[in-house]
Amino acid sequence: MNNRKDIKSTDNEQNKKVETEENYGFIKEERVPQRKWQKRYRILRSILVIIMLGVLFGIIARSSYEISDYVIQRFFSKDEKKPIEFNPSPTGPGNLGGDTPIIDDKAFQSYEQIMKGVRDASTALEPSMVRVIYEKNIVDPVFADITSSTAEMSGVIVGDNGSEYLILTAYEGYESFEHDKIYAAFSGGKTVEARVLAKSEEADLLLLAVNYKEFRVQERDWISVIKLGKSGELTLGSVVIAIGFPNGRGKSVDMGILTSRSEKVYITDLSLEIMETNMLGGRGESGILVNAKGEMVGFISNRFHEQCGCIEALSIDKLSPLLQLMANDTAYPRFGAVFADISEEALSQISIQNGIIIESVKEESVAAEHQFRKGDILTKLDGVPVTSVEEFFLLYTNHAQGDEIEVQYYRNGKEMKKSWKISY
């Protein structure tokens, strides 16, 4: 009985073995050796994991240290603050690249004296300086509210005719700023309305007048007329001071030297001289130049600015003849041509001793009426030799209404004459 069971069990096992071999006999277990790159990859990955863990633990450790240090210093530290004392730096040998120089105060005494002169000049000229204010009223189209906008330029008191103060300012402001009224703000604090007395667009000059009646006696005592100097006495390197209210800002003062005076600007019947300085400046500058005596020698103008990056001014010597006519509200004859001076070398080449050449003729002018042309060389007025444009202006404007005038000139190498009666 037992033998049968054993035989049966053995048969079952053999049957299972056969079934297993039939069903899973295709699967064979076999160990495949790893390739070299797989081993290197596993090693490299392990190294990178170790490095990343090290960096992470380092960051955590550093952050923990910073936080704990801050907490200790902020809440638990009891260090006492030491008093700070500021003592003068020791003189003598230093430790920054050699010996520390000992500064001699006497070396600055001359400079301080110069600066004192500038401050004194600025203070002395305050009663002559004016802020010219252009005011424009703006009406709100919806609520009908009226607001005002203003723009400012520099002005200087150049005359006193017994009933009015005459203020010189740049025509550019009058032309550029829309306005309903013009005001003059004096350094003493008084602001009054001004009227236009005379203007010269070509020369960039505007002359305003303010009535005496606008001032009390004490206020008039504060106001003074600036003295005019002689710009012709200045030489290159001469000290000049610029004073004004540039771009509508507060009073500004600067000091420099004259660096050039060789450039001329020719306008109708007259020439102007531009003086350049080494003081920084540009568009929007306005004011005056004064010499070491506190006399006005130049008028700062932007109309002829050549982008030199410096303050430029018109020579007062060349402006004076025109300014005097404007100040006296005097009508004067106009020839109506733009001239240019001729060098001695050029004159000698055409065998002429003196003269000025016409560059252009204004339409509907006396020059156009009497058929003067570009290139004509004027040599004499009423028999008087003409040597410069300024001299021509003085001779021509000295004539009165109805005066007979004779002009001698050269055209194409031929001397010619014309005469007529002055009218203006």
Coordinates of C-alpha atoms in Angstrom, one line a residue:
M1 CA 0.0 0.0 0.0
N2 CA 2.7 2.3 0.9
N3 CA 4.7 1.4 -2.1
R4 CA 1.8 2.3 -4.3
K5 CA 1.6 5.7 -2.7
D6 CA 5.3 6.3 -3.2
I7 CA 5.0 5.2 -6.9
K8 CA 2.1 7.5 -7.4
S9 CA 3.9 10.4 -5.8
T10 CA 6.9 9.8 -7.9
D11 CA 4.7 9.8 -11.0
N12 CA 3.1 13.1 -10.1
E13 CA 6.4 14.8 -9.6
Q14 CA 7.6 13.5 -13.0
N15 CA 4.4 14.8 -14.6
K16 CA 4.8 18.2 -13.0
K17 CA 8.4 18.3 -14.2
V18 CA 7.3 17.5 -17.7
E19 CA 4.6 20.2 -17.6
T20 CA 7.0 22.7 -16.3
E21 CA 9.5 21.9 -19.0
E22 CA 6.9 22.1 -21.6
N23 CA 5.5 25.5 -20.4
Y24 CA 8.6 27.3 -19.2
G25 CA 11.4 25.5 -20.9
F26 CA 12.1 28.5 -23.1
I27 CA 13.2 30.6 -20.1
K28 CA 16.8 30.2 -19.1
E29 CA 18.5 32.0 -16.3
E30 CA 21.9 33.4 -17.4
R31 CA 24.1 36.1 -15.8
V32 CA 25.2 38.8 -18.2
P33 CA 28.4 40.6 -17.2
Q34 CA 28.1 44.5 -17.0
R35 CA 29.8 46.6 -19.6
K36 CA 32.5 49.1 -18.8
W37 CA 30.4 52.2 -19.5
Q38 CA 27.7 51.0 -17.2
K39 CA 30.2 50.6 -14.4
R40 CA 31.6 54.1 -15.0
Y41 CA 28.1 55.5 -15.1
R42 CA 27.2 54.0 -11.7
I43 CA 30.5 55.3 -10.2
L44 CA 30.0 58.8 -11.6
R45 CA 26.4 58.9 -10.4
S46 CA 27.5 57.9 -6.9
I47 CA 30.1 60.7 -6.9
L48 CA 27.6 63.3 -8.1
V49 CA 25.1 62.3 -5.4
I50 CA 27.9 62.6 -2.8
I51 CA 28.9 66.1 -4.1
M52 CA 25.3 67.3 -4.2
L53 CA 24.7 66.1 -0.7
G54 CA 27.9 67.8 0.5
V55 CA 26.8 71.1 -1.1
L56 CA 23.3 70.9 0.3
F57 CA 24.7 70.2 3.8
G58 CA 27.2 73.1 3.4
I59 CA 24.4 75.5 2.5
I60 CA 22.3 74.3 5.4
A61 CA 25.3 74.7 7.8
R62 CA 26.2 78.2 6.5
S63 CA 22.6 79.4 6.7
S64 CA 22.3 78.0 10.2
Y65 CA 25.5 79.8 11.2
E66 CA 24.4 83.1 9.8
I67 CA 21.0 82.9 11.4
S68 CA 22.4 81.9 14.8
D69 CA 25.1 84.6 14.6
Y70 CA 22.5 87.3 13.8
V71 CA 20.3 86.1 16.7
I72 CA 23.2 86.1 19.1
Q73 CA 24.5 89.5 18.0
R74 CA 21.0 91.0 17.9
F75 CA 19.5 89.7 21.1
F76 CA 22.3 88.3 23.3
S77 CA 25.4 90.4 22.6
K78 CA 26.2 93.0 25.2
D79 CA 29.2 94.7 23.5
E80 CA 29.4 98.4 24.5
K81 CA 29.6 101.0 21.7
K82 CA 32.9 102.9 21.6
P83 CA 32.7 106.7 21.2
I84 CA 33.9 108.1 17.9
E85 CA 36.3 111.0 17.8
F86 CA 37.1 113.1 14.8
N87 CA 40.6 114.5 15.1
P88 CA 42.5 116.6 12.5
S89 CA 44.6 114.4 10.2
P90 CA 48.3 114.4 11.2
T91 CA 50.7 116.1 8.9
G92 CA 53.9 114.6 7.8
P93 CA 54.6 111.1 6.6
G94 CA 51.5 109.1 5.5
N95 CA 50.8 105.6 4.6
L96 CA 49.0 106.1 1.3
G97 CA 51.7 106.0 -1.4
G98 CA 54.2 108.3 0.2
D99 CA 54.3 111.5 2.3
T100 CA 51.2 113.5 2.8
P101 CA 51.9 117.0 1.6
I102 CA 51.6 119.9 4.1
I103 CA 49.2 122.5 2.6
D104 CA 50.2 126.0 3.0
D105 CA 47.2 128.3 3.5
K106 CA 49.0 131.2 1.9
A107 CA 48.9 129.4 -1.4
F108 CA 45.2 130.1 -1.5
Q109 CA 45.2 133.7 -0.4
S110 CA 45.4 135.1 -4.0
Y111 CA 42.6 132.8 -5.1
E112 CA 40.5 133.9 -2.2
Q113 CA 41.1 137.5 -3.1
I114 CA 39.9 136.9 -6.6
M115 CA 36.8 135.1 -5.4
K116 CA 36.1 138.0 -3.0
G117 CA 36.3 140.3 -6.0
V118 CA 33.7 138.2 -7.9
R119 CA 31.4 138.2 -4.9
D120 CA 31.8 141.9 -4.4
A121 CA 31.1 142.5 -8.1
S122 CA 28.0 140.3 -8.0
T123 CA 26.7 142.2 -5.0
A124 CA 27.4 145.6 -6.4
L125 CA 25.6 144.8 -9.7
E126 CA 22.5 143.4 -8.1
P127 CA 20.6 146.8 -8.3
S128 CA 21.2 146.8 -12.1
M129 CA 20.0 143.2 -12.8
V130 CA 16.4 142.4 -13.6
R131 CA 14.4 139.3 -14.3
V132 CA 12.2 139.7 -17.4
I133 CA 9.0 137.7 -17.0
Y134 CA 6.7 136.8 -19.9
E135 CA 3.2 135.9 -18.8
K136 CA 0.6 134.1 -20.8
N137 CA -3.0 133.7 -19.5
I138 CA -4.6 130.3 -20.3
V139 CA -8.4 129.9 -20.2
D140 CA -9.9 126.5 -19.4
P141 CA -12.4 125.7 -22.2
V142 CA -14.7 123.7 -19.9
F143 CA -14.6 125.5 -16.6
A144 CA -13.5 128.9 -17.8
D145 CA -10.8 129.0 -15.2
I146 CA -7.8 131.3 -15.9
T147 CA -4.3 130.1 -15.2
S148 CA -1.0 131.7 -16.2
S149 CA 2.3 130.3 -17.5
T150 CA 5.5 132.2 -17.3
A151 CA 8.9 132.2 -18.9
E152 CA 12.0 134.2 -17.8
M153 CA 15.0 135.9 -19.3
S154 CA 17.8 138.0 -17.9
G155 CA 17.7 141.8 -18.1
V156 CA 19.9 144.7 -17.2
I157 CA 19.2 148.4 -16.6
V158 CA 21.1 150.3 -19.2
G159 CA 19.5 153.7 -19.1
D160 CA 17.4 156.2 -17.2
N161 CA 15.7 158.9 -19.3
G162 CA 14.4 160.9 -16.3
S163 CA 10.9 159.2 -16.3
E164 CA 11.6 155.6 -17.2
Y165 CA 14.2 152.9 -16.5
L166 CA 15.4 151.2 -19.8
I167 CA 16.0 147.5 -19.6
L168 CA 18.0 145.5 -22.1
T169 CA 17.1 141.9 -22.7
A170 CA 17.3 139.4 -25.5
Y171 CA 14.8 139.6 -28.4
E172 CA 14.8 135.8 -28.5
G173 CA 12.6 135.6 -25.4
Y174 CA 10.1 138.1 -26.8
E175 CA 10.0 136.0 -30.0
S176 CA 9.9 132.6 -28.4
F177 CA 7.5 132.9 -25.5
E178 CA 3.9 133.6 -26.2
H179 CA 2.7 136.3 -23.8
D180 CA 0.0 138.7 -22.9
K181 CA 2.1 140.9 -20.6
I182 CA 5.8 141.5 -19.8
Y183 CA 7.0 142.1 -16.2
A184 CA 10.3 143.3 -14.8
A185 CA 11.3 141.9 -11.4
F186 CA 13.9 144.0 -9.7
S187 CA 16.4 142.7 -7.2
G188 CA 14.8 144.8 -4.4
G189 CA 11.7 142.7 -4.7
K190 CA 9.5 145.0 -6.8
T191 CA 7.8 143.5 -9.9
V192 CA 6.1 145.9 -12.3
E193 CA 4.7 145.7 -15.8
A194 CA 7.0 146.8 -18.7
R195 CA 6.4 148.1 -22.2
V196 CA 8.4 147.5 -25.3
L197 CA 10.3 150.6 -26.3
A198 CA 12.4 149.4 -29.2
K199 CA 13.5 146.1 -30.7
S200 CA 16.1 144.8 -33.2
E201 CA 15.4 141.2 -34.2
E202 CA 18.6 140.9 -36.3
A203 CA 20.8 142.0 -33.3
D204 CA 18.8 140.1 -30.8
L205 CA 18.1 143.2 -28.7
L206 CA 14.9 144.2 -27.0
L207 CA 14.6 147.4 -25.0
L208 CA 11.9 147.6 -22.3
A209 CA 10.7 150.7 -20.4
V210 CA 9.4 150.9 -16.8
N211 CA 7.8 154.1 -15.5
Y212 CA 9.2 155.8 -12.4
K213 CA 5.7 156.2 -11.1
E214 CA 5.6 152.5 -10.3
F215 CA 8.2 153.0 -7.5
R216 CA 8.4 154.7 -4.2
V217 CA 11.4 156.9 -3.5
Q218 CA 13.0 154.3 -1.2
E219 CA 12.7 151.7 -4.0
R220 CA 14.2 154.0 -6.6
D221 CA 17.2 154.5 -4.3
W222 CA 17.9 150.7 -4.6
I223 CA 17.9 150.8 -8.4
S224 CA 21.0 151.8 -10.4
V225 CA 22.0 151.9 -14.1
I226 CA 24.9 149.7 -15.1
K227 CA 28.1 151.3 -16.3
L228 CA 29.2 150.5 -19.9
G229 CA 32.9 149.6 -20.4
K230 CA 35.0 149.3 -23.5
S231 CA 35.2 145.8 -24.8
G232 CA 37.9 146.9 -27.2
E233 CA 40.3 147.3 -24.2
L234 CA 40.0 143.6 -23.4
T235 CA 42.7 141.3 -24.6
L236 CA 42.8 137.5 -24.9
G237 CA 43.1 136.2 -21.4
S238 CA 41.4 139.2 -19.8
V239 CA 39.2 138.2 -16.8
V240 CA 35.5 138.5 -17.3
I241 CA 32.5 137.7 -15.1
A242 CA 29.1 136.4 -16.4
I243 CA 26.0 137.4 -14.4
G244 CA 22.4 136.7 -15.2
F245 CA 19.4 134.4 -14.7
P246 CA 20.0 131.6 -17.2
N247 CA 17.0 129.5 -18.3
G248 CA 14.8 131.3 -15.8
R249 CA 16.8 130.0 -12.8
G250 CA 18.0 132.0 -9.9
K251 CA 20.9 134.4 -10.1
S252 CA 24.0 132.8 -11.5
V253 CA 27.6 134.1 -11.4
D254 CA 30.7 132.7 -13.1
M255 CA 34.2 133.8 -13.8
G256 CA 36.5 133.1 -16.7
I257 CA 38.7 134.6 -19.3
L258 CA 38.2 135.9 -22.8
T259 CA 39.4 133.2 -25.3
S260 CA 38.4 134.6 -28.7
R261 CA 37.1 137.8 -30.3
S262 CA 37.9 137.1 -34.0
E263 CA 34.4 136.3 -35.2
K264 CA 32.1 138.9 -36.8
V265 CA 28.4 138.7 -37.6
Y266 CA 27.1 140.9 -40.3
I267 CA 23.5 142.1 -40.1
T268 CA 21.7 144.8 -42.2
D269 CA 23.9 147.9 -42.4
L270 CA 25.9 146.8 -39.3
S271 CA 28.4 144.2 -38.0
L272 CA 28.6 142.7 -34.5
E273 CA 31.5 141.0 -32.8
I274 CA 31.2 137.8 -30.9
M275 CA 33.4 137.3 -27.8
E276 CA 34.0 133.7 -26.6
T277 CA 35.0 132.7 -23.0
N278 CA 36.1 129.6 -21.4
M279 CA 33.0 129.4 -19.2
L280 CA 30.7 126.5 -19.9
G281 CA 27.4 127.5 -21.4
G282 CA 24.9 126.8 -24.2
R283 CA 21.4 127.5 -25.4
G284 CA 19.2 129.2 -22.9
E285 CA 22.0 131.3 -21.3
S286 CA 21.2 135.0 -20.9
G287 CA 22.8 137.9 -19.0
I288 CA 25.9 140.1 -19.4
L289 CA 29.7 140.0 -19.2
V290 CA 31.4 142.5 -17.0
N291 CA 35.1 143.4 -16.7
A292 CA 37.2 143.5 -13.6
K293 CA 35.9 147.1 -12.9
G294 CA 32.3 145.8 -12.9
E295 CA 31.5 147.5 -16.2
M296 CA 29.3 145.8 -18.8
V297 CA 31.5 144.8 -21.8
G298 CA 29.3 142.1 -23.4
F299 CA 25.7 141.1 -23.9
I300 CA 25.1 137.3 -23.8
S301 CA 23.0 136.3 -26.8
N302 CA 21.9 132.9 -28.1
R303 CA 21.0 134.0 -31.6
F304 CA 24.5 133.6 -32.9
H305 CA 25.5 130.7 -30.7
E306 CA 27.8 128.3 -32.6
Q307 CA 27.5 125.3 -30.2
C308 CA 31.0 125.9 -28.8
G309 CA 29.8 124.7 -25.4
C310 CA 30.9 128.0 -23.9
I311 CA 29.4 131.4 -22.9
E312 CA 29.4 133.8 -25.9
A313 CA 28.6 137.5 -25.8
L314 CA 28.2 140.4 -28.2
S315 CA 30.8 143.1 -27.8
I316 CA 29.3 146.2 -26.3
D317 CA 31.5 148.5 -28.4
K318 CA 29.8 147.2 -31.6
L319 CA 26.3 147.3 -30.0
S320 CA 26.6 150.8 -28.6
P321 CA 25.7 152.8 -31.8
L322 CA 22.5 150.8 -32.3
L323 CA 21.7 150.6 -28.6
Q324 CA 21.9 154.4 -28.4
L325 CA 19.4 154.9 -31.2
M326 CA 17.1 152.4 -29.6
A327 CA 17.3 154.0 -26.2
N328 CA 16.4 157.4 -27.6
D329 CA 13.6 155.8 -29.7
T330 CA 15.2 157.6 -32.7
A331 CA 14.2 156.9 -36.2
Y332 CA 17.2 156.5 -38.4
P333 CA 17.8 155.8 -42.1
R334 CA 18.4 152.3 -43.3
F335 CA 20.4 151.5 -46.5
G336 CA 19.2 147.9 -46.6
A337 CA 22.2 145.8 -47.4
V338 CA 24.3 143.2 -45.6
F339 CA 28.0 144.1 -46.0
A340 CA 31.3 142.4 -45.2
D341 CA 34.7 143.9 -44.4
I342 CA 37.5 143.4 -47.0
S343 CA 41.0 142.6 -45.9
E344 CA 43.9 144.8 -46.9
E345 CA 45.3 142.0 -49.0
A346 CA 42.1 141.6 -51.0
L347 CA 41.9 145.4 -51.5
S348 CA 45.5 145.5 -52.8
Q349 CA 44.7 142.8 -55.4
I350 CA 41.9 145.0 -56.9
S351 CA 43.9 148.2 -56.5
I352 CA 41.4 149.8 -54.0
Q353 CA 42.6 151.5 -50.8
N354 CA 39.4 151.0 -48.8
G355 CA 35.9 149.8 -49.0
I356 CA 33.2 147.3 -47.9
I357 CA 31.5 144.7 -50.1
I358 CA 27.8 144.1 -50.4
E359 CA 26.9 140.4 -49.6
S360 CA 23.1 140.7 -50.1
V361 CA 20.4 143.4 -50.7
K362 CA 17.1 143.5 -48.8
E363 CA 14.0 143.6 -50.9
E364 CA 12.1 146.9 -51.0
S365 CA 15.0 148.8 -49.4
V366 CA 16.9 151.9 -50.5
A367 CA 19.7 149.7 -51.8
A368 CA 17.3 147.8 -53.9
E369 CA 15.5 150.9 -55.1
H370 CA 18.8 152.4 -56.3
Q371 CA 19.8 149.1 -57.9
F372 CA 22.8 148.2 -55.8
R373 CA 24.0 144.6 -56.3
K374 CA 25.8 141.8 -54.6
G375 CA 29.5 142.4 -55.2
D376 CA 29.4 146.2 -55.3
I377 CA 32.2 147.7 -53.2
L378 CA 31.3 150.9 -51.4
T379 CA 34.3 153.2 -50.9
K380 CA 33.0 156.6 -49.9
L381 CA 29.9 158.3 -48.4
D382 CA 29.8 162.1 -49.1
G383 CA 33.5 161.9 -49.9
V384 CA 34.4 160.3 -46.6
P385 CA 36.3 157.0 -47.0
V386 CA 34.5 154.0 -45.7
T387 CA 36.9 151.5 -44.0
S388 CA 34.6 149.2 -42.1
V389 CA 30.9 148.2 -41.8
E390 CA 30.7 150.0 -38.4
E391 CA 32.0 153.2 -39.9
F392 CA 29.4 153.0 -42.7
F393 CA 26.6 152.6 -40.1
L394 CA 27.8 155.6 -38.2
L395 CA 28.1 157.8 -41.3
Y396 CA 24.8 156.7 -42.9
T397 CA 22.6 156.9 -39.7
N398 CA 24.0 160.3 -39.0
H399 CA 22.0 161.8 -41.9
A400 CA 18.6 163.4 -41.2
Q401 CA 15.4 163.3 -43.2
G402 CA 15.8 165.1 -46.5
D403 CA 19.6 165.2 -46.5
E404 CA 21.4 164.7 -49.8
I405 CA 23.8 161.7 -49.8
E406 CA 26.4 160.6 -52.3
V407 CA 27.7 157.1 -52.5
Q408 CA 30.8 156.1 -54.4
Y409 CA 31.3 152.4 -55.3
Y410 CA 33.1 150.0 -57.6
R411 CA 31.3 147.6 -59.9
N412 CA 33.3 145.3 -62.2
G413 CA 36.4 147.4 -61.7
K414 CA 34.7 150.7 -62.7
E415 CA 34.1 153.5 -60.2
M416 CA 30.5 154.7 -60.1
K417 CA 28.5 157.3 -58.1
K418 CA 24.9 157.6 -57.0
S419 CA 23.1 160.2 -55.0
W420 CA 19.6 160.6 -53.5
K421 CA 17.7 162.3 -50.7
I422 CA 17.4 160.5 -47.3
S423 CA 13.9 159.4 -46.4
Y424 CA 12.6 157.2 -43.6

